[in-house]
Amino acid sequence: MGNLVAIVGRPNVGKSTLFNRLTNSRQAIVSDQAGTTRDRQYGKCEWCGREFSVVDTGGWVVNSDDIFEEEIRKQVLVATEEADLVLFLVDIKNGVTDLDVDVAQILRRAKLPVILVANKADDGKDLYYQYDFYRLGLGDPMPVSAATGSGTGDLLDIVVGRLPKTSGELLEDGIPRFAVVGRPNAGKSSIINAFIGEDRNIVTEIAGTTRDSIYTRYNKFGFDFYLVDTAGIRRKNKVTEDLEFYSVMRSIRAIENSDVCILMIDATRGIESQDMNIFQLIQKNNKSLVVVVNKWDLVEDKSQISIKTFENAIRERMAPFVDFPIIFASALTKQRIFKVLETAKQVYLNRTARVGTTKLNEVMLPLIEAFPPPSIKGKYIKIKYCSQLPNTQIPSFVFYANLPQYVKEPYRRFLENKIRENWQMTGCPIHVFIRQK
């Protein structure tokens, strides 16, 4: 189970710089895959064999120049509710401000480890100012410079030392995990209740080890899977529900701990920026996806035309990944609820699809010959052979070319689309690698 570390602090203390420093310590995040750089607020960090997720709360403020102190307090509250450890950033050159004192007060009440990080300690003289921060009552300040990277190794040592040990889970292997995610009020709890129904005794609940993910074992009608439910468990703090940051923090764990994500969209409100944020989290974690348009019973015009329009709008927003099922359902009237489970099961099975090398070459090589990669600087790119990599988490295909560095993203997408057209891989992400032959 991954741990979650949140970076909090007032504006301009260098939260994003520190975030970039921590997450880029691992090259995988800065990949050339489309869509990994848009959401700069969430990433993974690896240090001494421990991997954890990092969330930059600063990235959630729309206009960070005139940000209200109230907003910052809210975010700190959400961070203390959801994270396993908080990095509280202060500016060593500025000294303690009133807002720092406020934030420190919230953090002292929280029952989780907090590390006070005095950022912008760019040269030796700055280190003398760190002693001012002892009056925040959060223990020793840790002087670092996120810009130059000095002190960040020591900081990571402390982080890894203070993260709670994740105990092993009681879940059986090989049983798929479905997570229901979406923004507040899209009907997550209702659909989970509709799945489980009144006879809850068939369903066993196993409390997860990460703060409150509850795994519900669902075993009837020929289905057998765990529902990862993070919805209605936590007491509602003084945090207002519409905080965008809140629903994303909520979703991170559920998404990381699942195989298939069921993304709920409210039919009465259409697709919104929060839905997109959650969708990007699903993509970044390479999870399979089923989109459920809930509250379909409330929509007046249910003609084929309106269904098509709605589908196209969703796929347009989520492009380039468009090969996923969309189901119009209603948790209230239980319309097409069963279909959601069937589709999720199918999408899970698609992850394990294997394509024989001979068959793959038979289909793909003529296509590549008909549409070869565009030549660059007068050099022709030839792809002679392809195969699927064994034992990968998601279907991964490798194409061997004479000049792999010249094969650009659009052509890779072309190859992916052709694979999707010929084999059933709906809803599941695919990796396409181009290697030197």
Coordinates of C-alpha atoms in Angstrom, one line a residue:
M1 CA 0.0 0.0 0.0
G2 CA 1.4 3.4 -0.9
N3 CA 1.7 6.2 1.6
L4 CA 0.6 9.7 0.8
V5 CA 2.7 12.8 1.6
A6 CA 1.2 16.3 1.4
I7 CA 3.1 19.5 1.0
V8 CA 1.4 22.5 2.6
G9 CA 2.3 26.1 3.3
R10 CA 1.4 29.6 2.3
P11 CA 2.0 30.9 -1.3
N12 CA 5.5 31.5 -2.7
V13 CA 7.4 29.4 -0.2
G14 CA 8.5 27.0 -3.0
K15 CA 5.9 24.1 -2.7
S16 CA 5.9 23.4 -6.4
T17 CA 9.7 23.6 -6.6
L18 CA 10.0 21.1 -3.8
F19 CA 7.4 18.9 -5.4
N20 CA 9.3 18.9 -8.7
R21 CA 12.5 18.1 -6.9
L22 CA 11.0 15.1 -5.0
T23 CA 9.0 13.6 -7.9
N24 CA 11.7 14.0 -10.5
S25 CA 14.2 12.1 -8.4
R26 CA 12.6 9.3 -10.3
Q27 CA 12.8 9.5 -14.0
A28 CA 9.5 7.7 -14.8
I29 CA 7.2 10.6 -14.1
V30 CA 9.0 12.8 -16.6
S31 CA 8.1 10.4 -19.4
D32 CA 7.3 11.2 -23.0
Q33 CA 3.9 9.8 -22.5
A34 CA 1.2 12.3 -23.4
G35 CA -0.7 13.7 -20.4
T36 CA 1.8 13.1 -17.6
T37 CA 2.9 16.7 -17.3
R38 CA -0.5 18.5 -17.3
D39 CA -1.3 17.6 -13.7
R40 CA 1.7 18.9 -11.8
Q41 CA 0.0 18.4 -8.4
Y42 CA 0.5 14.7 -7.9
G43 CA 3.5 12.4 -8.4
K44 CA 5.4 9.5 -7.0
C45 CA 8.7 9.6 -5.2
E46 CA 11.1 6.7 -4.5
W47 CA 13.8 6.8 -1.8
C48 CA 15.7 3.9 -0.2
G49 CA 13.3 1.3 -1.6
R50 CA 10.2 3.0 -0.3
E51 CA 7.7 4.5 -2.8
F52 CA 5.2 7.1 -1.8
S53 CA 2.9 9.6 -3.5
V54 CA 3.4 13.3 -3.1
V55 CA 0.6 15.9 -3.4
D56 CA 1.3 19.6 -3.8
T57 CA -1.6 21.4 -2.3
G58 CA -0.4 24.7 -3.9
G59 CA -1.4 23.5 -7.3
W60 CA -5.1 23.6 -6.3
V61 CA -5.4 27.3 -6.0
V62 CA -6.7 29.0 -9.1
N63 CA -5.2 32.4 -8.7
S64 CA -2.3 32.1 -6.2
D65 CA -1.5 35.8 -6.1
D66 CA -4.4 37.0 -4.0
I67 CA -5.3 33.7 -2.4
F68 CA -7.4 33.9 0.7
E69 CA -6.0 32.7 4.0
E70 CA -9.3 30.8 4.5
E71 CA -8.6 28.7 1.4
I72 CA -5.1 27.8 2.6
R73 CA -6.5 26.7 6.0
K74 CA -9.1 24.5 4.3
Q75 CA -6.4 22.8 2.2
V76 CA -4.3 22.2 5.3
L77 CA -7.3 20.6 7.0
V78 CA -8.0 18.3 4.0
A79 CA -4.3 17.4 3.8
T80 CA -4.3 16.4 7.5
E81 CA -7.5 14.3 7.0
E82 CA -6.2 12.4 4.0
A83 CA -2.4 12.2 4.1
D84 CA -0.1 10.0 6.2
L85 CA 2.6 12.7 6.7
V86 CA 2.7 16.5 6.1
L87 CA 5.6 18.6 4.9
F88 CA 5.0 22.1 6.2
L89 CA 7.0 24.5 4.1
V90 CA 8.2 27.9 5.4
D91 CA 10.5 30.5 3.9
I92 CA 13.7 30.8 5.9
K93 CA 14.4 34.3 4.7
N94 CA 11.0 35.7 5.6
G95 CA 10.8 34.4 9.1
V96 CA 7.6 33.4 10.8
T97 CA 4.4 35.1 9.4
D98 CA 0.9 35.2 11.0
L99 CA -0.3 32.6 8.5
D100 CA 2.5 30.3 9.4
V101 CA 1.4 30.5 13.0
D102 CA -2.2 29.7 11.9
V103 CA -1.2 26.7 9.8
A104 CA 1.1 25.4 12.6
Q105 CA -1.9 25.5 15.0
I106 CA -3.9 23.2 12.7
L107 CA -1.0 20.9 12.2
R108 CA -0.3 20.6 16.0
R109 CA -3.8 19.4 16.5
A110 CA -3.6 16.8 13.7
K111 CA -2.7 13.3 14.8
L112 CA -0.1 12.6 12.2
P113 CA 3.6 13.2 11.7
V114 CA 4.6 16.8 10.5
I115 CA 8.0 17.8 9.3
L116 CA 8.8 21.5 9.3
V117 CA 10.8 22.3 6.2
A118 CA 12.6 25.7 6.1
N119 CA 13.0 26.3 2.4
K120 CA 15.2 28.7 0.5
A121 CA 18.3 28.1 2.6
D122 CA 20.4 28.7 -0.4
D123 CA 23.7 29.6 1.3
G124 CA 25.3 29.1 4.7
K125 CA 24.3 32.4 6.1
D126 CA 20.6 31.6 5.9
L127 CA 21.0 28.7 8.3
Y128 CA 21.1 31.1 11.2
Y129 CA 17.5 32.2 10.6
Q130 CA 16.1 28.7 11.1
Y131 CA 16.0 29.0 14.9
D132 CA 13.1 31.5 14.6
F133 CA 10.9 28.7 13.5
Y134 CA 11.2 26.8 16.8
R135 CA 8.3 29.0 18.1
L136 CA 5.9 27.2 15.8
G137 CA 6.1 24.3 18.2
L138 CA 6.6 21.6 15.5
G139 CA 10.1 20.4 16.5
D140 CA 13.3 20.9 14.6
P141 CA 13.1 22.9 11.4
M142 CA 14.8 21.1 8.5
P143 CA 16.7 23.6 6.3
V144 CA 16.7 22.8 2.6
S145 CA 16.9 24.5 -0.7
A146 CA 14.4 23.1 -3.1
A147 CA 15.9 25.1 -6.0
T148 CA 19.4 23.8 -5.6
G149 CA 18.5 20.5 -4.0
S150 CA 20.7 20.9 -0.9
G151 CA 19.4 19.2 2.1
T152 CA 16.6 17.3 0.2
G153 CA 18.4 13.9 0.7
D154 CA 18.4 14.4 4.4
L155 CA 14.8 15.4 4.3
L156 CA 13.8 12.3 2.4
D157 CA 15.6 10.1 5.0
I158 CA 13.5 11.7 7.7
V159 CA 10.3 11.3 5.6
V160 CA 10.9 7.6 5.0
G161 CA 11.8 7.1 8.6
R162 CA 8.5 8.7 9.8
L163 CA 6.1 7.2 7.3
P164 CA 3.8 4.7 9.0
K165 CA 4.7 1.1 8.1
T166 CA 2.1 -0.3 5.8
S167 CA 1.1 -3.7 7.1
G168 CA 0.2 -6.5 4.7
E169 CA -3.3 -6.8 3.6
L170 CA -5.8 -9.6 4.1
L171 CA -6.9 -9.5 0.5
E172 CA -6.6 -12.6 -1.6
D173 CA -4.5 -12.3 -4.7
G174 CA -5.9 -12.6 -8.2
I175 CA -9.2 -11.2 -7.3
P176 CA -9.9 -7.9 -9.2
R177 CA -10.4 -4.7 -7.3
F178 CA -12.9 -2.2 -8.6
A179 CA -12.8 1.4 -7.3
V180 CA -15.8 3.8 -7.6
V181 CA -14.5 7.3 -8.1
G182 CA -15.9 10.7 -9.0
R183 CA -16.5 14.1 -7.6
P184 CA -18.7 14.6 -4.6
N185 CA -22.4 14.1 -5.2
A186 CA -22.0 12.1 -8.5
G187 CA -23.6 9.1 -6.7
K188 CA -20.7 7.0 -5.6
S189 CA -22.3 5.8 -2.4
S190 CA -25.6 5.2 -4.0
I191 CA -24.1 2.9 -6.7
I192 CA -22.1 1.0 -4.1
N193 CA -25.3 0.5 -2.1
A194 CA -27.1 -0.6 -5.3
F195 CA -24.4 -3.2 -6.0
I196 CA -24.5 -4.5 -2.5
G197 CA -28.2 -4.3 -2.0
E198 CA -29.9 -5.1 1.3
D199 CA -28.5 -8.5 1.8
R200 CA -25.2 -7.2 3.1
N201 CA -24.4 -10.5 4.7
I202 CA -23.3 -12.0 1.4
V203 CA -20.7 -9.2 1.2
T204 CA -17.8 -9.2 3.6
E205 CA -16.1 -5.9 4.5
I206 CA -12.4 -5.9 5.1
A207 CA -11.0 -2.6 6.4
G208 CA -8.0 -1.6 4.3
T209 CA -4.8 -0.6 6.0
T210 CA -4.5 2.8 4.3
R211 CA -6.5 5.4 6.2
D212 CA -10.0 4.1 5.6
S213 CA -10.2 2.4 2.3
I214 CA -12.8 -0.3 2.9
Y215 CA -12.7 -3.4 0.7
T216 CA -16.0 -5.0 0.2
R217 CA -15.8 -8.6 -1.1
Y218 CA -18.7 -9.0 -3.6
N219 CA -19.4 -12.6 -4.4
K220 CA -22.7 -13.4 -6.1
F221 CA -24.3 -13.8 -9.5
G222 CA -21.0 -15.2 -10.8
F223 CA -19.0 -12.2 -9.9
D224 CA -16.1 -12.2 -7.4
F225 CA -14.2 -9.0 -6.7
Y226 CA -13.4 -6.4 -4.1
L227 CA -15.1 -3.0 -4.2
V228 CA -12.7 -0.3 -3.0
D229 CA -14.9 2.2 -1.2
T230 CA -13.5 5.4 0.2
A231 CA -16.8 7.3 0.0
G232 CA -18.9 7.6 3.1
I233 CA -16.5 6.7 5.9
R234 CA -14.7 9.8 7.1
R235 CA -16.5 12.2 9.3
K236 CA -17.2 15.4 7.4
N237 CA -14.9 17.9 8.9
K238 CA -15.4 21.7 8.6
V239 CA -14.3 21.2 4.9
T240 CA -17.0 22.3 2.4
E241 CA -17.8 19.5 0.0
D242 CA -17.2 21.5 -3.2
L243 CA -13.5 21.9 -2.6
E244 CA -11.9 20.4 -5.8
F245 CA -8.8 19.4 -3.9
Y246 CA -10.9 17.3 -1.5
S247 CA -12.4 15.0 -4.1
V248 CA -9.0 14.4 -5.7
M249 CA -7.2 13.7 -2.4
R250 CA -10.0 11.2 -1.7
S251 CA -9.6 9.5 -5.1
I252 CA -5.8 9.0 -5.0
R253 CA -5.9 6.1 -2.6
A254 CA -8.8 4.4 -4.2
I255 CA -7.3 4.6 -7.6
E256 CA -3.8 3.5 -6.5
N257 CA -5.2 0.4 -4.8
S258 CA -7.5 -0.8 -7.6
D259 CA -7.3 -2.5 -11.0
V260 CA -10.4 -1.0 -12.6
C261 CA -11.8 2.5 -11.9
I262 CA -15.5 3.1 -12.3
L263 CA -15.6 6.9 -12.9
M264 CA -19.0 8.3 -12.0
I265 CA -20.2 11.4 -14.0
D266 CA -23.3 13.3 -13.1
A267 CA -25.6 13.3 -16.1
T268 CA -27.3 16.5 -15.0
R269 CA -24.0 18.4 -14.8
G270 CA -22.0 17.0 -17.7
I271 CA -18.3 16.6 -17.6
E272 CA -16.4 19.1 -15.4
S273 CA -12.8 19.9 -14.6
Q274 CA -12.9 17.8 -11.5
D275 CA -13.9 14.8 -13.5
M276 CA -10.9 15.5 -15.8
N277 CA -8.5 15.7 -12.8
I278 CA -9.7 12.3 -11.6
F279 CA -9.4 10.9 -15.1
Q280 CA -5.8 12.1 -15.3
L281 CA -5.1 10.4 -12.0
I282 CA -6.5 7.1 -13.4
Q283 CA -4.3 7.5 -16.6
K284 CA -1.2 8.3 -14.6
N285 CA -1.6 5.2 -12.6
N286 CA -2.3 3.1 -15.7
K287 CA -5.6 1.8 -14.4
S288 CA -8.4 0.4 -16.5
L289 CA -11.5 2.6 -16.9
V290 CA -15.3 2.3 -17.1
V291 CA -17.2 5.6 -17.3
V292 CA -20.7 5.5 -15.8
V293 CA -23.0 8.4 -16.5
N294 CA -25.2 8.3 -13.4
K295 CA -28.6 10.0 -12.7
W296 CA -29.7 9.1 -16.3
D297 CA -33.3 8.9 -15.0
L298 CA -33.3 12.7 -14.4
V299 CA -32.5 13.5 -18.1
E300 CA -35.5 14.5 -20.1
D301 CA -34.3 13.8 -23.6
K302 CA -33.2 10.2 -23.7
S303 CA -33.1 9.8 -27.5
Q304 CA -30.2 8.1 -29.3
I305 CA -29.1 11.5 -30.5
S306 CA -28.6 12.9 -27.0
I307 CA -26.8 9.7 -25.9
K308 CA -24.4 10.0 -28.9
T309 CA -23.8 13.7 -28.2
F310 CA -23.1 13.0 -24.5
E311 CA -20.7 10.2 -25.4
N312 CA -18.9 12.3 -28.0
A313 CA -18.5 15.1 -25.5
I314 CA -16.9 12.7 -23.0
R315 CA -14.5 11.1 -25.4
E316 CA -13.5 14.5 -26.8
R317 CA -12.5 15.8 -23.4
M318 CA -10.6 12.6 -22.6
A319 CA -8.8 12.2 -25.9
P320 CA -6.3 10.8 -26.9
F321 CA -7.5 7.8 -24.8
V322 CA -11.0 7.2 -26.2
D323 CA -11.3 3.4 -26.1
F324 CA -13.3 2.9 -23.0
P325 CA -16.9 1.9 -22.3
I326 CA -19.5 4.5 -21.3
I327 CA -22.7 3.3 -19.6
F328 CA -25.8 5.3 -18.9
A329 CA -27.2 4.2 -15.6
S330 CA -29.1 5.2 -12.6
A331 CA -28.1 4.1 -9.1
L332 CA -31.5 5.2 -7.8
T333 CA -33.7 3.1 -10.2
K334 CA -30.9 0.5 -10.5
Q335 CA -31.1 0.8 -14.3
R336 CA -28.1 -0.9 -16.0
I337 CA -26.4 -1.4 -12.7
F338 CA -25.7 -5.1 -13.6
K339 CA -24.2 -3.9 -16.9
V340 CA -21.7 -1.8 -15.0
L341 CA -20.4 -4.9 -13.2
E342 CA -20.3 -7.0 -16.3
T343 CA -18.4 -4.3 -18.2
A344 CA -15.9 -3.8 -15.3
K345 CA -15.2 -7.5 -15.3
Q346 CA -14.7 -7.6 -19.0
V347 CA -12.3 -4.5 -18.9
Y348 CA -10.4 -6.3 -16.1
L349 CA -10.0 -9.4 -18.3
N350 CA -8.8 -7.2 -21.2
R351 CA -5.8 -6.2 -19.1
T352 CA -4.6 -9.8 -19.3
A353 CA -5.1 -10.1 -23.0
R354 CA -2.2 -11.9 -24.8
V355 CA -1.6 -11.6 -28.5
G356 CA 0.6 -14.3 -30.1
T357 CA 3.7 -12.9 -31.8
T358 CA 3.0 -14.5 -35.2
K359 CA -0.6 -13.2 -35.3
L360 CA 0.6 -9.7 -34.2
N361 CA 3.2 -9.6 -37.0
E362 CA 0.7 -10.9 -39.5
V363 CA -1.7 -8.1 -38.8
M364 CA 0.6 -5.2 -37.9
L365 CA 3.4 -5.4 -40.5
P366 CA 1.1 -5.0 -43.6
L367 CA -0.5 -2.0 -41.8
I368 CA 3.0 -0.5 -41.1
E369 CA 4.0 -1.1 -44.6
A370 CA 0.9 0.7 -45.9
F371 CA 1.5 3.6 -43.5
P372 CA 5.1 3.7 -42.6
P373 CA 6.4 6.3 -40.0
P374 CA 7.1 9.6 -41.8
S375 CA 10.7 10.0 -42.9
I376 CA 12.7 12.6 -41.0
K377 CA 15.7 14.4 -42.5
G378 CA 15.5 12.1 -45.5
K379 CA 16.0 9.0 -43.4
Y380 CA 13.5 6.2 -43.8
I381 CA 12.3 4.4 -40.7
K382 CA 11.7 0.6 -41.1
I383 CA 9.8 -1.5 -38.6
K384 CA 10.5 -5.2 -39.2
Y385 CA 9.2 -7.0 -36.2
C386 CA 6.9 -6.6 -33.1
S387 CA 5.9 -8.6 -30.1
Q388 CA 4.0 -8.3 -26.8
L389 CA 6.1 -8.1 -23.7
P390 CA 5.4 -11.0 -21.2
N391 CA 4.2 -10.5 -17.6
T392 CA 3.5 -6.8 -17.7
Q393 CA 0.8 -5.1 -15.6
I394 CA -0.9 -3.7 -18.7
P395 CA -0.6 -4.9 -22.3
S396 CA 2.8 -3.7 -23.6
F397 CA 4.0 -4.0 -27.1
V398 CA 7.4 -3.4 -28.5
F399 CA 8.2 -2.5 -32.1
Y400 CA 11.7 -2.9 -33.4
A401 CA 12.9 -0.1 -35.7
N402 CA 16.2 0.9 -37.3
L403 CA 15.8 4.5 -36.0
P404 CA 13.6 4.4 -32.9
Q405 CA 14.4 7.9 -31.9
Y406 CA 12.6 9.3 -34.9
V407 CA 9.3 7.6 -34.2
K408 CA 7.1 10.4 -32.7
E409 CA 4.1 10.3 -30.5
P410 CA 1.4 10.5 -33.2
Y411 CA 2.8 7.4 -35.0
R412 CA 2.9 5.5 -31.7
R413 CA -0.8 6.5 -31.2
F414 CA -1.5 5.2 -34.7
L415 CA 0.1 1.8 -33.7
E416 CA -1.9 1.7 -30.5
N417 CA -5.2 2.4 -32.3
K418 CA -4.5 -0.4 -34.8
I419 CA -3.9 -2.8 -32.0
R420 CA -7.1 -1.7 -30.4
E421 CA -9.0 -2.2 -33.7
N422 CA -7.8 -5.8 -34.0
W423 CA -7.9 -7.0 -30.4
Q424 CA -10.3 -6.5 -27.6
M425 CA -8.6 -4.1 -25.2
T426 CA -11.3 -1.7 -24.5
G427 CA -11.0 0.3 -21.3
C428 CA -7.4 -0.7 -20.6
P429 CA -4.3 1.4 -21.2
I430 CA -1.7 0.1 -23.6
H431 CA 2.1 0.8 -23.7
V432 CA 3.8 1.0 -27.1
F433 CA 7.6 1.0 -27.1
I434 CA 9.8 1.5 -30.1
R435 CA 13.3 -0.1 -29.6
Q436 CA 16.4 -0.5 -31.6
K437 CA 16.2 -3.7 -33.6

